[in-house]
Short mmCIF file of C-alpha atoms in Angstrom, two decimals:
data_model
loop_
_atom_site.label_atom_id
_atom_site.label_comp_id
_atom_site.label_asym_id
_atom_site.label_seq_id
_atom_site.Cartn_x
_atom_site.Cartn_y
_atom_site.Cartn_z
CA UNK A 1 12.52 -25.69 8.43
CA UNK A 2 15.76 -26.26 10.09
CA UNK A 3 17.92 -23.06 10.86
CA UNK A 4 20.97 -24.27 8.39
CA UNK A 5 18.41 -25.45 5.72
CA UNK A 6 17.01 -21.87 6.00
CA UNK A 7 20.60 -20.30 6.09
CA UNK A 8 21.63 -22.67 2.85
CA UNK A 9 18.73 -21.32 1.16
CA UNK A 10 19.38 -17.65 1.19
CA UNK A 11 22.48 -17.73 0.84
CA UNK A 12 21.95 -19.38 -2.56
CA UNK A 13 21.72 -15.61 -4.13
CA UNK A 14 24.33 -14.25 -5.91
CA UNK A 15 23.06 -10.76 -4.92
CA UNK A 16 20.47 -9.06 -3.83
CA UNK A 17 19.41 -5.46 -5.36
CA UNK A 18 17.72 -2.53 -3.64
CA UNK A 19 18.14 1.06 -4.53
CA UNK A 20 19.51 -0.09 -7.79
CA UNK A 21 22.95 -1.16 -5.81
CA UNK A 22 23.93 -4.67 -6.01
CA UNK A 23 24.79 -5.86 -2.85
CA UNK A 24 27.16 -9.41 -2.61
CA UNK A 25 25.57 -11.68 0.05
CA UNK A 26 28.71 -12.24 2.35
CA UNK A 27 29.89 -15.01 4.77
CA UNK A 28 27.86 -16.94 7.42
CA UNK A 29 27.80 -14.99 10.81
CA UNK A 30 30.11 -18.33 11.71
CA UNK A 31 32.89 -17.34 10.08
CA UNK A 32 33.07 -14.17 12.60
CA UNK A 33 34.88 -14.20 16.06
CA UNK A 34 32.57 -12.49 19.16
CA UNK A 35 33.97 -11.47 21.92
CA UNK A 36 31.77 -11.56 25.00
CA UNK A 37 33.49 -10.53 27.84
CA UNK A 38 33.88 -7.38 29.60
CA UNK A 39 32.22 -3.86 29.10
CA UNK A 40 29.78 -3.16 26.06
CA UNK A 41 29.69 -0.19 23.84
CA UNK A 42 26.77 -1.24 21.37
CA UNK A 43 25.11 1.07 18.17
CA UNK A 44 21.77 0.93 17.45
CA UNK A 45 20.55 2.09 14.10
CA UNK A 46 16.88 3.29 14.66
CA UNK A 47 14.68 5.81 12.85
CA UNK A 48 11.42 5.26 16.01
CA UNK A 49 11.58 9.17 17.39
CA UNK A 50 12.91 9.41 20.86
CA UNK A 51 14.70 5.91 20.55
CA UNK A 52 17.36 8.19 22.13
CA UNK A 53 15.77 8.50 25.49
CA UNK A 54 14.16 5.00 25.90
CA UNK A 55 18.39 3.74 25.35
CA UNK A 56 18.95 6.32 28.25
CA UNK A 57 16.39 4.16 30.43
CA UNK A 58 18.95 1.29 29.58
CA UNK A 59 21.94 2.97 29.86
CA UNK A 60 21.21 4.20 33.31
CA UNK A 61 19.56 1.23 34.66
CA UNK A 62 20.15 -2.51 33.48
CA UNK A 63 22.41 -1.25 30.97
CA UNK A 64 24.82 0.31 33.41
CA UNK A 65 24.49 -2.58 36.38
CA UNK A 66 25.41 -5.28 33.06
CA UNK A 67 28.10 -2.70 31.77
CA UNK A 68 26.45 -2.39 28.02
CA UNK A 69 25.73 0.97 26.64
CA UNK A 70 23.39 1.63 24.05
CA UNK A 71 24.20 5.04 21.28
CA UNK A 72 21.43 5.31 18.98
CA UNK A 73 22.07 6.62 16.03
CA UNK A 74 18.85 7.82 13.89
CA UNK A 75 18.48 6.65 10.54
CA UNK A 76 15.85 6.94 7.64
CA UNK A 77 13.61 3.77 7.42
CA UNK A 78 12.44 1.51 4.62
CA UNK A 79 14.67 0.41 1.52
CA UNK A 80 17.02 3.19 2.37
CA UNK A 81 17.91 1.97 5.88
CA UNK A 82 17.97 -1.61 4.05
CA UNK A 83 20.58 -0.51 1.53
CA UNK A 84 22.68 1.29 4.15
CA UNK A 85 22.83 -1.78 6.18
CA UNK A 86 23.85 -4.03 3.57
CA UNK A 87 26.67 -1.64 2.48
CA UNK A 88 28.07 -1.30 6.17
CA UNK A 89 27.86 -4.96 6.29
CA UNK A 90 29.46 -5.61 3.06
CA UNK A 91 32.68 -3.47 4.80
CA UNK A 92 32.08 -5.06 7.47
CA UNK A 93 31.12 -2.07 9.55
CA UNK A 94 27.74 -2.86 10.63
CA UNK A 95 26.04 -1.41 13.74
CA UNK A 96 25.45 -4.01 16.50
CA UNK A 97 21.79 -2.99 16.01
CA UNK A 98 19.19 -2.12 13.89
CA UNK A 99 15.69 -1.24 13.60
CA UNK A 100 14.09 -3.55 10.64
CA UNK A 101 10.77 -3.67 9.15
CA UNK A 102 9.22 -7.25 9.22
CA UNK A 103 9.50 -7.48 5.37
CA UNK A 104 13.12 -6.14 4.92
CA UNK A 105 14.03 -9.15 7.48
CA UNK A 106 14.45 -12.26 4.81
CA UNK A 107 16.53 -9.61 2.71
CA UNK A 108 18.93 -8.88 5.20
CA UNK A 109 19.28 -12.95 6.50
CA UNK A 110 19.51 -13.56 2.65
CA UNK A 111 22.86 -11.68 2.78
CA UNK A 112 23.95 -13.33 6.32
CA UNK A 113 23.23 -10.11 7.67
CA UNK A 114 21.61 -10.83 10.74
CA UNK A 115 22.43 -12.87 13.62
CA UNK A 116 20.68 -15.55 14.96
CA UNK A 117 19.71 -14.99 18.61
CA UNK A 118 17.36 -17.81 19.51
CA UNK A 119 19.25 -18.87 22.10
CA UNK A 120 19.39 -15.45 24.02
CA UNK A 121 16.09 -14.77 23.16
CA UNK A 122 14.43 -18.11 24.22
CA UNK A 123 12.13 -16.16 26.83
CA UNK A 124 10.57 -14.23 24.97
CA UNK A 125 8.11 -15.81 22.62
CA UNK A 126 5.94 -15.83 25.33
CA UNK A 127 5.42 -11.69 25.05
CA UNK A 128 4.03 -12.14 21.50
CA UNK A 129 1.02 -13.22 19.69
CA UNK A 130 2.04 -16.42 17.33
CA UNK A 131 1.64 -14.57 13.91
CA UNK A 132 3.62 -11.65 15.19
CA UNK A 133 6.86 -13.99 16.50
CA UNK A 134 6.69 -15.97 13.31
CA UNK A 135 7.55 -12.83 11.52
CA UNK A 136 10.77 -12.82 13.10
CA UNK A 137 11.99 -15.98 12.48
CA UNK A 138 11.25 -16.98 8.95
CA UNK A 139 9.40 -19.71 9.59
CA UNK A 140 12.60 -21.68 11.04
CA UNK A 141 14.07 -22.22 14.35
CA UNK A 142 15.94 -19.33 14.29
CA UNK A 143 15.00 -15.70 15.49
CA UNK A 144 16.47 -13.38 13.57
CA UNK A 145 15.05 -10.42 15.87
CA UNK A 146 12.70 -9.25 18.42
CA UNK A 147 9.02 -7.94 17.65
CA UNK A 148 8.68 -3.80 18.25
CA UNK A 149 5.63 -2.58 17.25
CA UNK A 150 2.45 -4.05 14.94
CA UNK A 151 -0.04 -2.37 12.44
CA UNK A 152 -2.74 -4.29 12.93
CA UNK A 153 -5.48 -3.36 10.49
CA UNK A 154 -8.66 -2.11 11.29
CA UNK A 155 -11.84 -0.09 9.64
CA UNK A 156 -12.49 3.49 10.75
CA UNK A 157 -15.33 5.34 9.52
CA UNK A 158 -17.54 8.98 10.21
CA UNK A 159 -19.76 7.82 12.64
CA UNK A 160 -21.69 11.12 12.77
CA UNK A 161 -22.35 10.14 8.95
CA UNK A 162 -23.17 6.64 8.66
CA UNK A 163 -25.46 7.67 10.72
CA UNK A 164 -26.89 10.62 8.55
CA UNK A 165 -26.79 8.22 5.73
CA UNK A 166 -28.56 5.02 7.90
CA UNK A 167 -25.17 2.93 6.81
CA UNK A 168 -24.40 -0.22 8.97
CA UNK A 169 -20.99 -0.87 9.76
CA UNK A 170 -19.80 -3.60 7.74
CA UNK A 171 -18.83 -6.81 9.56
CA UNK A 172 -17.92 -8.79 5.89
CA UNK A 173 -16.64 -7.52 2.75
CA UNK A 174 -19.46 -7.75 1.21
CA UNK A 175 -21.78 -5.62 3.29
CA UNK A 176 -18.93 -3.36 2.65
CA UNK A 177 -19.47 -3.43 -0.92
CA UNK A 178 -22.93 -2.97 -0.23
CA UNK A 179 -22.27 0.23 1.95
CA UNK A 180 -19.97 1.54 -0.57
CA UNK A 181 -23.30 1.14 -3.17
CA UNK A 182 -25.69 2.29 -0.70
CA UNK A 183 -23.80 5.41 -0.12
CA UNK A 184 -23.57 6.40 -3.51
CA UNK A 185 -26.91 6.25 -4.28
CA UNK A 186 -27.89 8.44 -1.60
CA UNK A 187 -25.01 11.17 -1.70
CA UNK A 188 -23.68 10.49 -5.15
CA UNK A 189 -20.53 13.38 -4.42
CA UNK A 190 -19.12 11.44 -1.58
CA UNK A 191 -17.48 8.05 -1.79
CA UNK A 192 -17.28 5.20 1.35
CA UNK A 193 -13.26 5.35 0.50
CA UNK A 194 -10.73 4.98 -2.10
CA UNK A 195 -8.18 2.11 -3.70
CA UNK A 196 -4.66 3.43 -3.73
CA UNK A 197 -1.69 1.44 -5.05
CA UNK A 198 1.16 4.00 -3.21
CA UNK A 199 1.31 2.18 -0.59
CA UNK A 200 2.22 -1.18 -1.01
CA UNK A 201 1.28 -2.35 2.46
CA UNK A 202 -2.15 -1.69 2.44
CA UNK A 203 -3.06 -3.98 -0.23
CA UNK A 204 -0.21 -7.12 1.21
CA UNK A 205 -2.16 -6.65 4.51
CA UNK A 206 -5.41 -7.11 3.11
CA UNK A 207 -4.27 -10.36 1.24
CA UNK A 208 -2.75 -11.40 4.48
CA UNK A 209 -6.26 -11.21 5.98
CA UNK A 210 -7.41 -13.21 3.07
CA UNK A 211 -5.09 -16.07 3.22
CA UNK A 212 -2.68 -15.05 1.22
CA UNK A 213 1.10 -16.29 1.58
CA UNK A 214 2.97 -14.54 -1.05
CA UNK A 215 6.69 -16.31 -0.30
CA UNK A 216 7.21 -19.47 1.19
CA UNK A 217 10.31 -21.62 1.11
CA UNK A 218 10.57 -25.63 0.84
CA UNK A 219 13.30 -27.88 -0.36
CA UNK A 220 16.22 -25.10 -0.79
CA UNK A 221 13.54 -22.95 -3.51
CA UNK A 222 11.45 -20.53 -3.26
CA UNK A 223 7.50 -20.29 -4.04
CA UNK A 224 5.78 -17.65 -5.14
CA UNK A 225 2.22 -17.33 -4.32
CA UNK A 226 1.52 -13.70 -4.62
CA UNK A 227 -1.13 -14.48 -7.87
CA UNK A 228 -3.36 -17.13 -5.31
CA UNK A 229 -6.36 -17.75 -5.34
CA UNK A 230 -6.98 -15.60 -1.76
CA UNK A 231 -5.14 -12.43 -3.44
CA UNK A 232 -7.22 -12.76 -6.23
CA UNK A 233 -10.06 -11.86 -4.78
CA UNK A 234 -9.02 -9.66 -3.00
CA UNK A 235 -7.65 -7.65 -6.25
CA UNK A 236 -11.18 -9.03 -8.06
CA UNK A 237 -12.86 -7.62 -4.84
CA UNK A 238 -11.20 -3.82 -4.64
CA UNK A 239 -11.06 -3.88 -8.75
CA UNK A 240 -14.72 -4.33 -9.92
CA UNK A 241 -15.64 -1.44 -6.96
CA UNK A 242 -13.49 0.92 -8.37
CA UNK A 243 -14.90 -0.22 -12.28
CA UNK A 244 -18.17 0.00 -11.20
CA UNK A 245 -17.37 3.66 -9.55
CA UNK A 246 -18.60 2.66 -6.31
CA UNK A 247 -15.74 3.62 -4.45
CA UNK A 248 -12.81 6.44 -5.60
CA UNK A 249 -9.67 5.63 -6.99
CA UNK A 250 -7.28 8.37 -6.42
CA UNK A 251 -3.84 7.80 -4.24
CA UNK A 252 -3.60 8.35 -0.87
CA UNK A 253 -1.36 10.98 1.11
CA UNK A 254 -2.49 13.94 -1.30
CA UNK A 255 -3.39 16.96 -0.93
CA UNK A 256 -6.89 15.88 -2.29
CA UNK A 257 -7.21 13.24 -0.39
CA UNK A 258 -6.24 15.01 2.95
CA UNK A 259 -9.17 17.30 1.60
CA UNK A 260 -11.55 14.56 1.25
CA UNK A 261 -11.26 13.19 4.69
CA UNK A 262 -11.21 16.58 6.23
CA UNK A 263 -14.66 17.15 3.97
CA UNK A 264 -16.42 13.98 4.29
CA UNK A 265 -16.28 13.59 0.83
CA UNK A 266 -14.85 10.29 1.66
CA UNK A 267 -16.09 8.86 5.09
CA UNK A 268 -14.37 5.85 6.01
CA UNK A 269 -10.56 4.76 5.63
CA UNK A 270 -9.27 0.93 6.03
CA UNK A 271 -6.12 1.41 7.62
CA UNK A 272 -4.30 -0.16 10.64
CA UNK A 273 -3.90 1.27 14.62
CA UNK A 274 -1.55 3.99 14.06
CA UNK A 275 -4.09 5.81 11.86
CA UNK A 276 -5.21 8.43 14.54
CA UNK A 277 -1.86 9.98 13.72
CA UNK A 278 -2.58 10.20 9.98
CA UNK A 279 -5.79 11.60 10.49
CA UNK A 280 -4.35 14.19 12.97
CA UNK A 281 -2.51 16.00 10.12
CA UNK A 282 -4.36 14.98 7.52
CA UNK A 283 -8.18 15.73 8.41
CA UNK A 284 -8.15 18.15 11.79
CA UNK A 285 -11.70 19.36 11.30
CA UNK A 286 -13.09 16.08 11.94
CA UNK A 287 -11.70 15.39 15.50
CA UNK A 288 -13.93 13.31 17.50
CA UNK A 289 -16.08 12.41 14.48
CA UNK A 290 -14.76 9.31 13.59
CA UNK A 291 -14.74 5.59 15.14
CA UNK A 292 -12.75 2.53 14.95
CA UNK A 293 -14.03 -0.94 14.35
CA UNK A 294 -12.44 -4.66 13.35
CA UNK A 295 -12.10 -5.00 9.57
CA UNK A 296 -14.31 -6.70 7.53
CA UNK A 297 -14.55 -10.08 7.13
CA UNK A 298 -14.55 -12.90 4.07
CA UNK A 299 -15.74 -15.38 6.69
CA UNK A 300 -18.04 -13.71 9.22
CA UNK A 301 -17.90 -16.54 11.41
CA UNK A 302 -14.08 -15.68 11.73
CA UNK A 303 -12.11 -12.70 13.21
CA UNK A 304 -8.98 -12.15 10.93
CA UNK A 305 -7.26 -9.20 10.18
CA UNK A 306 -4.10 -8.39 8.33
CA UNK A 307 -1.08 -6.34 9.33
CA UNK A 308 0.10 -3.04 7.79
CA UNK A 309 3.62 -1.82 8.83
CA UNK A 310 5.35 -2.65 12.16
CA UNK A 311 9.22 -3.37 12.92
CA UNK A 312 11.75 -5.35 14.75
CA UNK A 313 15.10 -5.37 16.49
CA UNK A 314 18.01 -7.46 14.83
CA UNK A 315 21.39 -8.03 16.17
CA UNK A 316 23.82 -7.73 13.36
CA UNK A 317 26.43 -10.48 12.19
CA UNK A 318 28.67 -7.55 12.39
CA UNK A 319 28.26 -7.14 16.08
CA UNK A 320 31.33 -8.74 18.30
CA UNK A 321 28.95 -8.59 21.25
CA UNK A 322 26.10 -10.28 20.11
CA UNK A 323 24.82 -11.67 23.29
CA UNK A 324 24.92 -8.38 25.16
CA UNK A 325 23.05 -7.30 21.64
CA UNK A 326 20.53 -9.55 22.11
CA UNK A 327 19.96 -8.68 25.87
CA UNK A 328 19.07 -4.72 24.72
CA UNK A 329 16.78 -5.62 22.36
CA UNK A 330 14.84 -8.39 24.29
CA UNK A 331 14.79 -5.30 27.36
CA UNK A 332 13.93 -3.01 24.71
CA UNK A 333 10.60 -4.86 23.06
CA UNK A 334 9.61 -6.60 26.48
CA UNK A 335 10.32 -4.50 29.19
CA UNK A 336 7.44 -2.55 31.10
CA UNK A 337 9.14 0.57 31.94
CA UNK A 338 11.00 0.67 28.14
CA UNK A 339 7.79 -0.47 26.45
CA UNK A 340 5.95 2.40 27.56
CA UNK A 341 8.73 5.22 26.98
CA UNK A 342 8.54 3.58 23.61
CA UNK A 343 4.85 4.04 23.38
CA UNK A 344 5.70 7.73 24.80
CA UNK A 345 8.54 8.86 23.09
CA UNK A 346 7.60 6.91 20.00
CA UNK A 347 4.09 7.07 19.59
CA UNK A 348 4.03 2.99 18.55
CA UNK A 349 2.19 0.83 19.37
CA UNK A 350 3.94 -2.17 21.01
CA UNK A 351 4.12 -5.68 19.74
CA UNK A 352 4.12 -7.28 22.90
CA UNK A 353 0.83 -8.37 24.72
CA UNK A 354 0.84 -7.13 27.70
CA UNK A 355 2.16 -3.85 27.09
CA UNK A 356 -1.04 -3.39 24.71
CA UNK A 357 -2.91 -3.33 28.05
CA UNK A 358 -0.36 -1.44 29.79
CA UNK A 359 -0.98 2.03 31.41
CA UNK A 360 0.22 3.56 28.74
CA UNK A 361 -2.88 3.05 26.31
CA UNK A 362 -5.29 3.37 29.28
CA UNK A 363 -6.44 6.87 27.30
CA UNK A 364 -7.87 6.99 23.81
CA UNK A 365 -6.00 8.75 21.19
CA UNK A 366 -6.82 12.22 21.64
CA UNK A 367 -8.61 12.23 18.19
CA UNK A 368 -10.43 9.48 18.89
CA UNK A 369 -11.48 10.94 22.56
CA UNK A 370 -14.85 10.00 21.66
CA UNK A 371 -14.31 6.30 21.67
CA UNK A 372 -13.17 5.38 24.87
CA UNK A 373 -12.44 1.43 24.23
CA UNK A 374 -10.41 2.38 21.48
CA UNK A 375 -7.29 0.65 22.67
CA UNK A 376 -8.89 -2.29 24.42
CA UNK A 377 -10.68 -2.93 21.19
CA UNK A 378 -7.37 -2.75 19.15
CA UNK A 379 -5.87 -5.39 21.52
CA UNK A 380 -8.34 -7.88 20.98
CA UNK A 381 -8.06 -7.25 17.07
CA UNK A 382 -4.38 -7.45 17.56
CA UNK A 383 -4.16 -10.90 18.69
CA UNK A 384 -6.17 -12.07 15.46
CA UNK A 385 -3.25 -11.14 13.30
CA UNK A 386 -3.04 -13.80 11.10
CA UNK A 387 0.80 -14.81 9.83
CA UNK A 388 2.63 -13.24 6.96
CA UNK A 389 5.11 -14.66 4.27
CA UNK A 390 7.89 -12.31 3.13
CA UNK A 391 10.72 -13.40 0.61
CA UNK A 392 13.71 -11.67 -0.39
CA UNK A 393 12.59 -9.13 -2.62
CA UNK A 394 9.53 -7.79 -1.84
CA UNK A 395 10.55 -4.10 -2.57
CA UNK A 396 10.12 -5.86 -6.77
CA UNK A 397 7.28 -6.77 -5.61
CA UNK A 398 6.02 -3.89 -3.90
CA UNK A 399 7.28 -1.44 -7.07
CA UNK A 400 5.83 -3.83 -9.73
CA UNK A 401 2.24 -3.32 -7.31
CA UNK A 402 2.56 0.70 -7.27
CA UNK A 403 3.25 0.95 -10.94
CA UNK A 404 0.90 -2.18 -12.22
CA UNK A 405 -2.14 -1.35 -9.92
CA UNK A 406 -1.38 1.98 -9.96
CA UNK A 407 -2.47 2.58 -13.79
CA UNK A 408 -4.97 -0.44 -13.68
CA UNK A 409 -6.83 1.73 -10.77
CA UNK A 410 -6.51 5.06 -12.72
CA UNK A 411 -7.70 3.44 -15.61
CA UNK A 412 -10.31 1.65 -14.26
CA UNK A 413 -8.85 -1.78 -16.02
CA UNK A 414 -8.15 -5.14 -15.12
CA UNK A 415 -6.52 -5.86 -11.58
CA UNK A 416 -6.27 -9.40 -12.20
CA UNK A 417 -3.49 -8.64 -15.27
CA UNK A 418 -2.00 -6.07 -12.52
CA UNK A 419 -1.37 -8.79 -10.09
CA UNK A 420 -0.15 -11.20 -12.89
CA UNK A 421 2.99 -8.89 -13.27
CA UNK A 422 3.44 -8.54 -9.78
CA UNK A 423 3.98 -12.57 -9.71
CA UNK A 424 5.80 -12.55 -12.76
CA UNK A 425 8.05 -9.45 -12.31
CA UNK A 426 8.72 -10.99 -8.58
CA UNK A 427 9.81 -14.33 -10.01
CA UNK A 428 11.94 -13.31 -12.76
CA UNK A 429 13.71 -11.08 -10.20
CA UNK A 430 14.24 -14.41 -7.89
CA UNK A 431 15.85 -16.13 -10.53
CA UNK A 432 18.36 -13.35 -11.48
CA UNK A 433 19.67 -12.79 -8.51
CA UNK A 434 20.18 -16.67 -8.26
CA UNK A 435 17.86 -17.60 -5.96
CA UNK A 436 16.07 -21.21 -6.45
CA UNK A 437 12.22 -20.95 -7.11
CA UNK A 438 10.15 -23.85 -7.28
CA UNK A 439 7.52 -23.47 -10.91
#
């Protein structure tokens, strides 16, 4: 699609709400003058720890032979950061900068927003797996901000346990289900792992892997596929496991379930490549105990996985150096040296290519000390990523999930009505905040 079809179609809402604040979508970034010339003094709203630092690398290196400096500023992330941005930009006080999370990206075009940097950016594409770049320009011709770091999902699982219980590693879903069985019957106190609806990413990741394109845009409306055929079964899939009690269904980030992984009451988590962190904190008795491996499959003659979390740098519409803007972030994201202080500082892990090969991930995670291909492994699962679909308001969508699937896995009920609302709650939303949306 055409950047100024794409541009014509956000901008048909009349608003768009996060937080509860409605937020006026505001002019097109061509309505503001940029002035290019001479020294640079640019803001960069981040909330990556040590972001600080890696702009020092800048600052006193390309940064200070171009005459651009970089202040980060730290901010909080998700719909927080989102509503903060919109507010500056509604007073027209933006940052030049800001860290965005791939999904927050069609909300903040939607409200012109974000600038359009293909042209200073036109080099590099070539850093970044397909599905990954495609995040970043909403399926147009525009790029509405560089790649940072990925989630790529993967399976991790108790190896000293599957092999206590003679369990397989599952390379399709359904030897999963059948591991998830098998376990049960043999240690009936312990469960393969649990469903949790508070966290909405999980489950749009694992519909990614399946297929699943939840917004997509054509002839100035939007569609709504978030009820498809591929998300339904993956909610049919995940919903008659937790009926049947073969897997648990309590939340995760609890206290319990920290105390289930740190038991091996549960013994295997889907999650994506930053997990080593999680299970750092959350289950420290079990250090060298577990192992990574690609997730599951529908097709096992494919490799697919699906993408939980990850972020971006935008240039803001606000910015009146916007070119200079677009220079620090394409440094920042493709960069060697600034890739790995990223990776250092940070603790992500990068979104482009090379640097997932880099120096910098030449060690294991320290948890995961006992699996010495860890990152080489997550590499090659990395660059099966397939593509995602975001809309304008997926934090509706992501609420209606928590609260819908959140009873329906509690209750043990229907996940099929649970995704139903999801669509429905998502469209209705679309259409009062004026947005077009094809039936």
């Amino acid at each position: 699609m055409p950047n100024t079809k794409l541009r014509r179609l956000v901008a048909t809402s009349i608003a768009v709400t996060l937080g509860g604040t409605a937020l006026a979508a505001c002019g097109s970034s061509d309505d503001k003058s940029s002035s290019e010339s001479g020294p640079a003094s640019l803001t960069y709203w981040s909330w990556t720890p040590g972001m600080d630092k890696v702009a020092d690398l800048w600052n006193k290196g390309p940064g200070k032979q171009q005459k651009i400096t970089v202040t980060v500023k730290k901010q909080a992330s998700g719909d927080t950061l989102v509503t903060k941005i919109l507010t500056a930009h509604k007073a027209k006080k933006g940052p030049d900068l800001v860290q965005a999370e791939y999904q927050a990206l069609p909300t903040l075009v939607s409200n012109d927003a974000l600038a359009d940097i293909a042209g200073e950016s036109k080099d590099a594409k070539s850093k970044f797996a397909d599905g990954v770049w495609q995040q970043t320009t909403l399926g147009s011709d525009a790029v509405y901000a560089i790649p940072q770091d990925i989630g790529p999902m993967m399976f991790y699982y108790r190896q000293d346990l599957f092999k206590k219980y003679g369990l397989t590693v599952p390379t399709t879903w359904e030897q999963f289900a059948e591991t998830a069985r098998a376990l049960k019957k043999k240690a009936p106190d312990k469960d393969l792992t649990t469903f949790s609806a508070n966290d909405s990413g999980l489950f749009a990741g694992l519909a990614q892997q399946a297929g699943a394109k939840w917004w997509t845009a054509s002839d100035d409306k939007w569609n709504v596929g978030i009820d498809d055929a591929a998300t339904q079964k993956v909610a049919d899939f995940w919903g008659g496991l937790v009926k049947e009690g073969a897997i648990d269904n309590q939340p995760m980030y609890t206290p319990s379930w920290n105390k289930a992984l740190n038991t091996g009451k549960q013994i295997a988590w889907v999650s994506a490549v930053w997990a080593p962190g999680t299970l750092t904190t959350a289950a420290p008795d079990t250090k060298g105990k577990w192992a990574m491996a690609p997730l599951p499959q529908w097709d096992g003659s494919k490799d697919v996985t699906g993408s939980w979390g990850g972020s971006s740098t935008a240039v803001t519409t606000d910015s009146q150096h916007k070119a200079a803007a677009a220079k620090f972030a394409t440094w920042l994201n493709t960069d060697p040296q600034a890739v790995a202080a990223l990776a250092k500082e940070g603790g992500i892990y990068p979104a482009a290519t090379t640097a997932q090969t880099s120096d910098a991930f030449s060690e294991p995670p320290a948890f995961f000390s006992n699996q010495a291909d860890f990152y080489p492994k997550a590499a090659e699962i990395a660059k099966t990523t397939a593509p995602s679909a975001w809309g304008p308001n997926v934090n509706v969508a992501y609420t209606t999930f928590k609260d819908a699937f959140g009873a329906a896995a509690k209750d043990k009920s229907d996940f099929d009505a649970a995704l139903k609302k999801m669509q429905d709650d998502t469209v209705a939303d679309l259409k009062k905040q004026g947005f077009g949306v094809a039936q």
